[in-house]
Amino acid sequence: MFVLIVVGSVVRTTGSGLACPDWPLCQGRLIPPFEPHVMIEWLHRTLALLVSVMLAATAGFVFLRPRLRAHLGGLVGLALVLLMVQVLLGALTVWKLLQAQVVASHLAVALLLFSTLLTVALITESRTDAPAPDPGSDRPLPPGWSRPRAARDLLRPHRPDLRAGRARRRREQQSRRPRVSRLADVQR
């Protein structure tokens, strides 16, 4: 999403905004002629399509899991609404020939969408009790994976298992203590 905003600013600063005078195609074609300004605008549109597909996939992932939907559904729904507004503003930017108010609104909604997605990422990151997949799910897992491992690796791939760390530290502390094997040893 951030790269899309940066490429959008490149479109604006290079004056490439109307290199593709129609929308959603570019010069009436899916793949336009290879000219510098046209390619910059076409790259922006292609990245926008990629971000849209990725956001739709993320929304599907969240909405199909009740526990995730309970925590993130509102924000992901807001992100989808902002995406639809953003796509409409992108089209209006071309149709209104780069009218200043439309261009400014396009940027403002892009920043709101970026902030919303950043908030979703931060909430997901901060959750230590990330939900596991539904236990009744019959989706196949990779060989050697259990459901808890799959949830941990997919939802928190960079965090160590905190319980395992605590258990290991507890065992290490117990191994440092002197062991008493008989009651007579205690009385000495």
mmCIF file with all atom_site columns, C-alpha atoms in Angstrom:
data_model
loop_
_atom_site.group_PDB
_atom_site.id
_atom_site.type_symbol
_atom_site.label_atom_id
_atom_site.label_alt_id
_atom_site.label_comp_id
_atom_site.label_asym_id
_atom_site.label_entity_id
_atom_site.label_seq_id
_atom_site.pdbx_PDB_ins_code
_atom_site.Cartn_x
_atom_site.Cartn_y
_atom_site.Cartn_z
_atom_site.occupancy
_atom_site.B_iso_or_equiv
_atom_site.pdbx_formal_charge
_atom_site.auth_seq_id
_atom_site.auth_comp_id
_atom_site.auth_asym_id
_atom_site.auth_atom_id
_atom_site.pdbx_PDB_model_num
ATOM 1   C CA . MET A 1 1   ? 0.000   0.000   0.000   1.00 0.00 ? 1   MET A CA 1
ATOM 2   C CA . PHE A 1 2   ? 2.821   2.389   0.851   1.00 0.00 ? 2   PHE A CA 1
ATOM 3   C CA . VAL A 1 3   ? 4.538   1.662   -2.481  1.00 0.00 ? 3   VAL A CA 1
ATOM 4   C CA . LEU A 1 4   ? 1.258   2.432   -4.258  1.00 0.00 ? 4   LEU A CA 1
ATOM 5   C CA . ILE A 1 5   ? 1.098   5.837   -2.556  1.00 0.00 ? 5   ILE A CA 1
ATOM 6   C CA . VAL A 1 6   ? 4.723   6.541   -3.510  1.00 0.00 ? 6   VAL A CA 1
ATOM 7   C CA . VAL A 1 7   ? 4.061   5.587   -7.143  1.00 0.00 ? 7   VAL A CA 1
ATOM 8   C CA . GLY A 1 8   ? 0.973   7.814   -7.039  1.00 0.00 ? 8   GLY A CA 1
ATOM 9   C CA . SER A 1 9   ? 3.169   10.730  -5.997  1.00 0.00 ? 9   SER A CA 1
ATOM 10  C CA . VAL A 1 10  ? 5.544   9.892   -8.872  1.00 0.00 ? 10  VAL A CA 1
ATOM 11  C CA . VAL A 1 11  ? 2.544   10.032  -11.235 1.00 0.00 ? 11  VAL A CA 1
ATOM 12  C CA . ARG A 1 12  ? 1.675   13.470  -9.886  1.00 0.00 ? 12  ARG A CA 1
ATOM 13  C CA . THR A 1 13  ? 5.189   14.938  -9.898  1.00 0.00 ? 13  THR A CA 1
ATOM 14  C CA . THR A 1 14  ? 6.041   13.654  -13.409 1.00 0.00 ? 14  THR A CA 1
ATOM 15  C CA . GLY A 1 15  ? 2.750   14.888  -14.860 1.00 0.00 ? 15  GLY A CA 1
ATOM 16  C CA . SER A 1 16  ? 1.791   11.388  -15.961 1.00 0.00 ? 16  SER A CA 1
ATOM 17  C CA . GLY A 1 17  ? -1.759  11.535  -14.604 1.00 0.00 ? 17  GLY A CA 1
ATOM 18  C CA . LEU A 1 18  ? -3.423  11.931  -17.995 1.00 0.00 ? 18  LEU A CA 1
ATOM 19  C CA . ALA A 1 19  ? -1.016  9.751   -19.965 1.00 0.00 ? 19  ALA A CA 1
ATOM 20  C CA . CYS A 1 20  ? -3.870  7.247   -19.846 1.00 0.00 ? 20  CYS A CA 1
ATOM 21  C CA . PRO A 1 21  ? -6.847  9.458   -20.775 1.00 0.00 ? 21  PRO A CA 1
ATOM 22  C CA . ASP A 1 22  ? -9.474  6.762   -20.188 1.00 0.00 ? 22  ASP A CA 1
ATOM 23  C CA . TRP A 1 23  ? -10.367 4.500   -17.280 1.00 0.00 ? 23  TRP A CA 1
ATOM 24  C CA . PRO A 1 24  ? -10.134 1.568   -16.505 1.00 0.00 ? 24  PRO A CA 1
ATOM 25  C CA . LEU A 1 25  ? -8.185  0.867   -19.698 1.00 0.00 ? 25  LEU A CA 1
ATOM 26  C CA . CYS A 1 26  ? -5.165  2.873   -20.773 1.00 0.00 ? 26  CYS A CA 1
ATOM 27  C CA . GLN A 1 27  ? -5.472  4.423   -24.236 1.00 0.00 ? 27  GLN A CA 1
ATOM 28  C CA . GLY A 1 28  ? -8.214  1.918   -24.949 1.00 0.00 ? 28  GLY A CA 1
ATOM 29  C CA . ARG A 1 29  ? -5.935  -1.070  -24.328 1.00 0.00 ? 29  ARG A CA 1
ATOM 30  C CA . LEU A 1 30  ? -5.209  -3.417  -21.468 1.00 0.00 ? 30  LEU A CA 1
ATOM 31  C CA . ILE A 1 31  ? -1.455  -3.153  -22.056 1.00 0.00 ? 31  ILE A CA 1
ATOM 32  C CA . PRO A 1 32  ? -0.608  0.339   -23.343 1.00 0.00 ? 32  PRO A CA 1
ATOM 33  C CA . PRO A 1 33  ? 2.311   1.450   -25.519 1.00 0.00 ? 33  PRO A CA 1
ATOM 34  C CA . PHE A 1 34  ? 5.673   1.493   -23.784 1.00 0.00 ? 34  PHE A CA 1
ATOM 35  C CA . GLU A 1 35  ? 6.187   5.226   -23.302 1.00 0.00 ? 35  GLU A CA 1
ATOM 36  C CA . PRO A 1 36  ? 7.623   6.638   -20.050 1.00 0.00 ? 36  PRO A CA 1
ATOM 37  C CA . HIS A 1 37  ? 4.599   8.647   -18.834 1.00 0.00 ? 37  HIS A CA 1
ATOM 38  C CA . VAL A 1 38  ? 2.143   5.974   -19.928 1.00 0.00 ? 38  VAL A CA 1
ATOM 39  C CA . MET A 1 39  ? 4.130   3.262   -18.128 1.00 0.00 ? 39  MET A CA 1
ATOM 40  C CA . ILE A 1 40  ? 4.249   5.309   -14.899 1.00 0.00 ? 40  ILE A CA 1
ATOM 41  C CA . GLU A 1 41  ? 0.463   5.756   -14.882 1.00 0.00 ? 41  GLU A CA 1
ATOM 42  C CA . TRP A 1 42  ? -0.114  2.143   -15.932 1.00 0.00 ? 42  TRP A CA 1
ATOM 43  C CA . LEU A 1 43  ? 2.193   0.920   -13.119 1.00 0.00 ? 43  LEU A CA 1
ATOM 44  C CA . HIS A 1 44  ? 0.119   2.942   -10.637 1.00 0.00 ? 44  HIS A CA 1
ATOM 45  C CA . ARG A 1 45  ? -3.094  1.347   -11.902 1.00 0.00 ? 45  ARG A CA 1
ATOM 46  C CA . THR A 1 46  ? -1.586  -2.140  -11.910 1.00 0.00 ? 46  THR A CA 1
ATOM 47  C CA . LEU A 1 47  ? -0.334  -1.755  -8.332  1.00 0.00 ? 47  LEU A CA 1
ATOM 48  C CA . ALA A 1 48  ? -3.786  -0.450  -7.337  1.00 0.00 ? 48  ALA A CA 1
ATOM 49  C CA . LEU A 1 49  ? -5.342  -3.596  -8.798  1.00 0.00 ? 49  LEU A CA 1
ATOM 50  C CA . LEU A 1 50  ? -2.852  -5.787  -6.920  1.00 0.00 ? 50  LEU A CA 1
ATOM 51  C CA . VAL A 1 51  ? -3.529  -3.982  -3.614  1.00 0.00 ? 51  VAL A CA 1
ATOM 52  C CA . SER A 1 52  ? -7.288  -4.318  -4.215  1.00 0.00 ? 52  SER A CA 1
ATOM 53  C CA . VAL A 1 53  ? -7.024  -8.075  -4.767  1.00 0.00 ? 53  VAL A CA 1
ATOM 54  C CA . MET A 1 54  ? -4.815  -8.487  -1.688  1.00 0.00 ? 54  MET A CA 1
ATOM 55  C CA . LEU A 1 55  ? -7.225  -6.460  0.458   1.00 0.00 ? 55  LEU A CA 1
ATOM 56  C CA . ALA A 1 56  ? -10.183 -8.516  -0.810  1.00 0.00 ? 56  ALA A CA 1
ATOM 57  C CA . ALA A 1 57  ? -8.301  -11.728 0.053   1.00 0.00 ? 57  ALA A CA 1
ATOM 58  C CA . THR A 1 58  ? -7.487  -10.390 3.523   1.00 0.00 ? 58  THR A CA 1
ATOM 59  C CA . ALA A 1 59  ? -11.137 -9.434  4.049   1.00 0.00 ? 59  ALA A CA 1
ATOM 60  C CA . GLY A 1 60  ? -12.252 -12.902 2.988   1.00 0.00 ? 60  GLY A CA 1
ATOM 61  C CA . PHE A 1 61  ? -9.759  -14.461 5.396   1.00 0.00 ? 61  PHE A CA 1
ATOM 62  C CA . VAL A 1 62  ? -10.998 -12.297 8.290   1.00 0.00 ? 62  VAL A CA 1
ATOM 63  C CA . PHE A 1 63  ? -14.714 -12.608 7.556   1.00 0.00 ? 63  PHE A CA 1
ATOM 64  C CA . LEU A 1 64  ? -14.601 -16.416 7.233   1.00 0.00 ? 64  LEU A CA 1
ATOM 65  C CA . ARG A 1 65  ? -13.140 -16.808 10.742  1.00 0.00 ? 65  ARG A CA 1
ATOM 66  C CA . PRO A 1 66  ? -15.539 -15.827 13.542  1.00 0.00 ? 66  PRO A CA 1
ATOM 67  C CA . ARG A 1 67  ? -12.847 -15.028 16.111  1.00 0.00 ? 67  ARG A CA 1
ATOM 68  C CA . LEU A 1 68  ? -10.919 -12.808 13.723  1.00 0.00 ? 68  LEU A CA 1
ATOM 69  C CA . ARG A 1 69  ? -14.137 -11.213 12.511  1.00 0.00 ? 69  ARG A CA 1
ATOM 70  C CA . ALA A 1 70  ? -15.014 -10.288 16.091  1.00 0.00 ? 70  ALA A CA 1
ATOM 71  C CA . HIS A 1 71  ? -11.722 -8.429  16.565  1.00 0.00 ? 71  HIS A CA 1
ATOM 72  C CA . LEU A 1 72  ? -10.945 -7.081  13.095  1.00 0.00 ? 72  LEU A CA 1
ATOM 73  C CA . GLY A 1 73  ? -14.208 -7.199  11.138  1.00 0.00 ? 73  GLY A CA 1
ATOM 74  C CA . GLY A 1 74  ? -15.127 -3.550  11.655  1.00 0.00 ? 74  GLY A CA 1
ATOM 75  C CA . LEU A 1 75  ? -11.739 -2.238  10.579  1.00 0.00 ? 75  LEU A CA 1
ATOM 76  C CA . VAL A 1 76  ? -11.516 -4.568  7.595   1.00 0.00 ? 76  VAL A CA 1
ATOM 77  C CA . GLY A 1 77  ? -15.046 -3.558  6.565   1.00 0.00 ? 77  GLY A CA 1
ATOM 78  C CA . LEU A 1 78  ? -14.008 0.094   6.824   1.00 0.00 ? 78  LEU A CA 1
ATOM 79  C CA . ALA A 1 79  ? -10.950 -0.677  4.687   1.00 0.00 ? 79  ALA A CA 1
ATOM 80  C CA . LEU A 1 80  ? -13.183 -2.217  2.003   1.00 0.00 ? 80  LEU A CA 1
ATOM 81  C CA . VAL A 1 81  ? -15.449 0.846   1.970   1.00 0.00 ? 81  VAL A CA 1
ATOM 82  C CA . LEU A 1 82  ? -12.415 3.139   1.746   1.00 0.00 ? 82  LEU A CA 1
ATOM 83  C CA . LEU A 1 83  ? -11.059 1.002   -1.100  1.00 0.00 ? 83  LEU A CA 1
ATOM 84  C CA . MET A 1 84  ? -14.300 1.389   -3.066  1.00 0.00 ? 84  MET A CA 1
ATOM 85  C CA . VAL A 1 85  ? -14.244 5.162   -2.511  1.00 0.00 ? 85  VAL A CA 1
ATOM 86  C CA . GLN A 1 86  ? -10.573 5.217   -3.533  1.00 0.00 ? 86  GLN A CA 1
ATOM 87  C CA . VAL A 1 87  ? -11.255 3.354   -6.786  1.00 0.00 ? 87  VAL A CA 1
ATOM 88  C CA . LEU A 1 88  ? -14.105 5.751   -7.599  1.00 0.00 ? 88  LEU A CA 1
ATOM 89  C CA . LEU A 1 89  ? -11.880 8.760   -6.850  1.00 0.00 ? 89  LEU A CA 1
ATOM 90  C CA . GLY A 1 90  ? -9.144  7.282   -9.055  1.00 0.00 ? 90  GLY A CA 1
ATOM 91  C CA . ALA A 1 91  ? -11.599 7.068   -11.940 1.00 0.00 ? 91  ALA A CA 1
ATOM 92  C CA . LEU A 1 92  ? -12.902 10.589  -11.240 1.00 0.00 ? 92  LEU A CA 1
ATOM 93  C CA . THR A 1 93  ? -9.333  11.888  -11.240 1.00 0.00 ? 93  THR A CA 1
ATOM 94  C CA . VAL A 1 94  ? -9.045  10.832  -14.884 1.00 0.00 ? 94  VAL A CA 1
ATOM 95  C CA . TRP A 1 95  ? -12.613 11.701  -15.911 1.00 0.00 ? 95  TRP A CA 1
ATOM 96  C CA . LYS A 1 96  ? -12.424 15.197  -14.343 1.00 0.00 ? 96  LYS A CA 1
ATOM 97  C CA . LEU A 1 97  ? -8.999  15.843  -15.935 1.00 0.00 ? 97  LEU A CA 1
ATOM 98  C CA . LEU A 1 98  ? -7.018  16.103  -12.682 1.00 0.00 ? 98  LEU A CA 1
ATOM 99  C CA . GLN A 1 99  ? -9.359  18.548  -10.934 1.00 0.00 ? 99  GLN A CA 1
ATOM 100 C CA . ALA A 1 100 ? -7.548  19.683  -7.777  1.00 0.00 ? 100 ALA A CA 1
ATOM 101 C CA . GLN A 1 101 ? -10.324 18.762  -5.308  1.00 0.00 ? 101 GLN A CA 1
ATOM 102 C CA . VAL A 1 102 ? -10.604 15.239  -6.727  1.00 0.00 ? 102 VAL A CA 1
ATOM 103 C CA . VAL A 1 103 ? -6.829  14.712  -6.676  1.00 0.00 ? 103 VAL A CA 1
ATOM 104 C CA . ALA A 1 104 ? -6.626  15.948  -3.061  1.00 0.00 ? 104 ALA A CA 1
ATOM 105 C CA . SER A 1 105 ? -9.531  13.684  -2.061  1.00 0.00 ? 105 SER A CA 1
ATOM 106 C CA . HIS A 1 106 ? -7.833  10.743  -3.799  1.00 0.00 ? 106 HIS A CA 1
ATOM 107 C CA . LEU A 1 107 ? -4.705  11.325  -1.703  1.00 0.00 ? 107 LEU A CA 1
ATOM 108 C CA . ALA A 1 108 ? -6.681  11.865  1.525   1.00 0.00 ? 108 ALA A CA 1
ATOM 109 C CA . VAL A 1 109 ? -8.623  8.626   1.140   1.00 0.00 ? 109 VAL A CA 1
ATOM 110 C CA . ALA A 1 110 ? -5.383  6.791   0.273   1.00 0.00 ? 110 ALA A CA 1
ATOM 111 C CA . LEU A 1 111 ? -3.882  7.973   3.555   1.00 0.00 ? 111 LEU A CA 1
ATOM 112 C CA . LEU A 1 112 ? -7.023  6.963   5.474   1.00 0.00 ? 112 LEU A CA 1
ATOM 113 C CA . LEU A 1 113 ? -6.924  3.519   3.869   1.00 0.00 ? 113 LEU A CA 1
ATOM 114 C CA . PHE A 1 114 ? -3.229  3.157   4.660   1.00 0.00 ? 114 PHE A CA 1
ATOM 115 C CA . SER A 1 115 ? -3.876  4.181   8.292   1.00 0.00 ? 115 SER A CA 1
ATOM 116 C CA . THR A 1 116 ? -6.727  1.684   8.571   1.00 0.00 ? 116 THR A CA 1
ATOM 117 C CA . LEU A 1 117 ? -4.608  -1.166  7.219   1.00 0.00 ? 117 LEU A CA 1
ATOM 118 C CA . LEU A 1 118 ? -1.731  -0.159  9.489   1.00 0.00 ? 118 LEU A CA 1
ATOM 119 C CA . THR A 1 119 ? -4.122  -0.271  12.456  1.00 0.00 ? 119 THR A CA 1
ATOM 120 C CA . VAL A 1 120 ? -5.282  -3.766  11.429  1.00 0.00 ? 120 VAL A CA 1
ATOM 121 C CA . ALA A 1 121 ? -1.652  -4.891  11.234  1.00 0.00 ? 121 ALA A CA 1
ATOM 122 C CA . LEU A 1 122 ? -0.778  -3.380  14.627  1.00 0.00 ? 122 LEU A CA 1
ATOM 123 C CA . ILE A 1 123 ? -3.801  -4.931  16.336  1.00 0.00 ? 123 ILE A CA 1
ATOM 124 C CA . THR A 1 124 ? -2.963  -8.306  14.818  1.00 0.00 ? 124 THR A CA 1
ATOM 125 C CA . GLU A 1 125 ? 0.664   -7.929  15.890  1.00 0.00 ? 125 GLU A CA 1
ATOM 126 C CA . SER A 1 126 ? -0.188  -6.944  19.462  1.00 0.00 ? 126 SER A CA 1
ATOM 127 C CA . ARG A 1 127 ? -2.537  -9.865  20.094  1.00 0.00 ? 127 ARG A CA 1
ATOM 128 C CA . THR A 1 128 ? -0.780  -12.490 22.155  1.00 0.00 ? 128 THR A CA 1
ATOM 129 C CA . ASP A 1 129 ? -3.789  -14.784 22.236  1.00 0.00 ? 129 ASP A CA 1
ATOM 130 C CA . ALA A 1 130 ? -4.244  -15.029 18.491  1.00 0.00 ? 130 ALA A CA 1
ATOM 131 C CA . PRO A 1 131 ? -7.206  -17.237 17.651  1.00 0.00 ? 131 PRO A CA 1
ATOM 132 C CA . ALA A 1 132 ? -6.630  -20.748 16.396  1.00 0.00 ? 132 ALA A CA 1
ATOM 133 C CA . PRO A 1 133 ? -8.472  -22.063 13.360  1.00 0.00 ? 133 PRO A CA 1
ATOM 134 C CA . ASP A 1 134 ? -11.869 -23.589 13.983  1.00 0.00 ? 134 ASP A CA 1
ATOM 135 C CA . PRO A 1 135 ? -11.283 -27.057 15.505  1.00 0.00 ? 135 PRO A CA 1
ATOM 136 C CA . GLY A 1 136 ? -13.972 -28.640 13.347  1.00 0.00 ? 136 GLY A CA 1
ATOM 137 C CA . SER A 1 137 ? -12.319 -27.506 10.141  1.00 0.00 ? 137 SER A CA 1
ATOM 138 C CA . ASP A 1 138 ? -11.415 -30.337 7.767   1.00 0.00 ? 138 ASP A CA 1
ATOM 139 C CA . ARG A 1 139 ? -8.932  -28.323 5.717   1.00 0.00 ? 139 ARG A CA 1
ATOM 140 C CA . PRO A 1 140 ? -5.752  -30.328 5.181   1.00 0.00 ? 140 PRO A CA 1
ATOM 141 C CA . LEU A 1 141 ? -2.593  -29.104 6.875   1.00 0.00 ? 141 LEU A CA 1
ATOM 142 C CA . PRO A 1 142 ? 0.981   -29.475 5.658   1.00 0.00 ? 142 PRO A CA 1
ATOM 143 C CA . PRO A 1 143 ? 2.596   -32.779 6.699   1.00 0.00 ? 143 PRO A CA 1
ATOM 144 C CA . GLY A 1 144 ? 3.725   -32.770 10.322  1.00 0.00 ? 144 GLY A CA 1
ATOM 145 C CA . TRP A 1 145 ? 1.645   -29.754 11.376  1.00 0.00 ? 145 TRP A CA 1
ATOM 146 C CA . SER A 1 146 ? -0.937  -29.764 14.103  1.00 0.00 ? 146 SER A CA 1
ATOM 147 C CA . ARG A 1 147 ? -3.749  -27.197 14.291  1.00 0.00 ? 147 ARG A CA 1
ATOM 148 C CA . PRO A 1 148 ? -2.135  -25.190 17.140  1.00 0.00 ? 148 PRO A CA 1
ATOM 149 C CA . ARG A 1 149 ? 1.187   -25.112 15.283  1.00 0.00 ? 149 ARG A CA 1
ATOM 150 C CA . ALA A 1 150 ? -0.510  -23.973 12.067  1.00 0.00 ? 150 ALA A CA 1
ATOM 151 C CA . ALA A 1 151 ? -2.304  -21.155 13.890  1.00 0.00 ? 151 ALA A CA 1
ATOM 152 C CA . ARG A 1 152 ? 0.856   -20.069 15.665  1.00 0.00 ? 152 ARG A CA 1
ATOM 153 C CA . ASP A 1 153 ? 3.003   -20.158 12.543  1.00 0.00 ? 153 ASP A CA 1
ATOM 154 C CA . LEU A 1 154 ? 0.470   -18.420 10.308  1.00 0.00 ? 154 LEU A CA 1
ATOM 155 C CA . LEU A 1 155 ? -0.771  -15.775 12.712  1.00 0.00 ? 155 LEU A CA 1
ATOM 156 C CA . ARG A 1 156 ? 2.382   -15.161 14.772  1.00 0.00 ? 156 ARG A CA 1
ATOM 157 C CA . PRO A 1 157 ? 5.293   -16.474 12.707  1.00 0.00 ? 157 PRO A CA 1
ATOM 158 C CA . HIS A 1 158 ? 8.008   -14.374 14.347  1.00 0.00 ? 158 HIS A CA 1
ATOM 159 C CA . ARG A 1 159 ? 7.017   -14.743 18.016  1.00 0.00 ? 159 ARG A CA 1
ATOM 160 C CA . PRO A 1 160 ? 8.409   -17.555 20.126  1.00 0.00 ? 160 PRO A CA 1
ATOM 161 C CA . ASP A 1 161 ? 5.951   -19.743 21.937  1.00 0.00 ? 161 ASP A CA 1
ATOM 162 C CA . LEU A 1 162 ? 5.815   -17.900 25.252  1.00 0.00 ? 162 LEU A CA 1
ATOM 163 C CA . ARG A 1 163 ? 4.534   -20.857 27.262  1.00 0.00 ? 163 ARG A CA 1
ATOM 164 C CA . ALA A 1 164 ? 7.321   -23.096 26.013  1.00 0.00 ? 164 ALA A CA 1
ATOM 165 C CA . GLY A 1 165 ? 9.837   -20.403 26.990  1.00 0.00 ? 165 GLY A CA 1
ATOM 166 C CA . ARG A 1 166 ? 8.416   -20.163 30.508  1.00 0.00 ? 166 ARG A CA 1
ATOM 167 C CA . ALA A 1 167 ? 8.392   -23.936 30.907  1.00 0.00 ? 167 ALA A CA 1
ATOM 168 C CA . ARG A 1 168 ? 12.006  -24.163 29.740  1.00 0.00 ? 168 ARG A CA 1
ATOM 169 C CA . ARG A 1 169 ? 13.104  -21.447 32.211  1.00 0.00 ? 169 ARG A CA 1
ATOM 170 C CA . ARG A 1 170 ? 11.237  -23.221 35.024  1.00 0.00 ? 170 ARG A CA 1
ATOM 171 C CA . ARG A 1 171 ? 13.026  -26.495 34.220  1.00 0.00 ? 171 ARG A CA 1
ATOM 172 C CA . GLU A 1 172 ? 16.396  -24.716 34.161  1.00 0.00 ? 172 GLU A CA 1
ATOM 173 C CA . GLN A 1 173 ? 15.735  -23.128 37.559  1.00 0.00 ? 173 GLN A CA 1
ATOM 174 C CA . GLN A 1 174 ? 14.721  -26.476 39.020  1.00 0.00 ? 174 GLN A CA 1
ATOM 175 C CA . SER A 1 175 ? 17.833  -28.132 37.665  1.00 0.00 ? 175 SER A CA 1
ATOM 176 C CA . ARG A 1 176 ? 20.015  -25.570 39.494  1.00 0.00 ? 176 ARG A CA 1
ATOM 177 C CA . ARG A 1 177 ? 18.433  -26.365 42.866  1.00 0.00 ? 177 ARG A CA 1
ATOM 178 C CA . PRO A 1 178 ? 20.095  -29.116 44.875  1.00 0.00 ? 178 PRO A CA 1
ATOM 179 C CA . ARG A 1 179 ? 18.047  -32.291 44.773  1.00 0.00 ? 179 ARG A CA 1
ATOM 180 C CA . VAL A 1 180 ? 17.143  -34.007 47.977  1.00 0.00 ? 180 VAL A CA 1
ATOM 181 C CA . SER A 1 181 ? 16.948  -37.724 47.538  1.00 0.00 ? 181 SER A CA 1
ATOM 182 C CA . ARG A 1 182 ? 16.288  -38.828 51.130  1.00 0.00 ? 182 ARG A CA 1
ATOM 183 C CA . LEU A 1 183 ? 14.768  -37.385 54.243  1.00 0.00 ? 183 LEU A CA 1
ATOM 184 C CA . ALA A 1 184 ? 18.017  -38.046 56.081  1.00 0.00 ? 184 ALA A CA 1
ATOM 185 C CA . ASP A 1 185 ? 19.842  -35.685 53.687  1.00 0.00 ? 185 ASP A CA 1
ATOM 186 C CA . VAL A 1 186 ? 17.393  -32.893 54.580  1.00 0.00 ? 186 VAL A CA 1
ATOM 187 C CA . GLN A 1 187 ? 17.998  -33.301 58.328  1.00 0.00 ? 187 GLN A CA 1
ATOM 188 C CA . ARG A 1 188 ? 21.787  -32.967 58.027  1.00 0.00 ? 188 ARG A CA 1
#
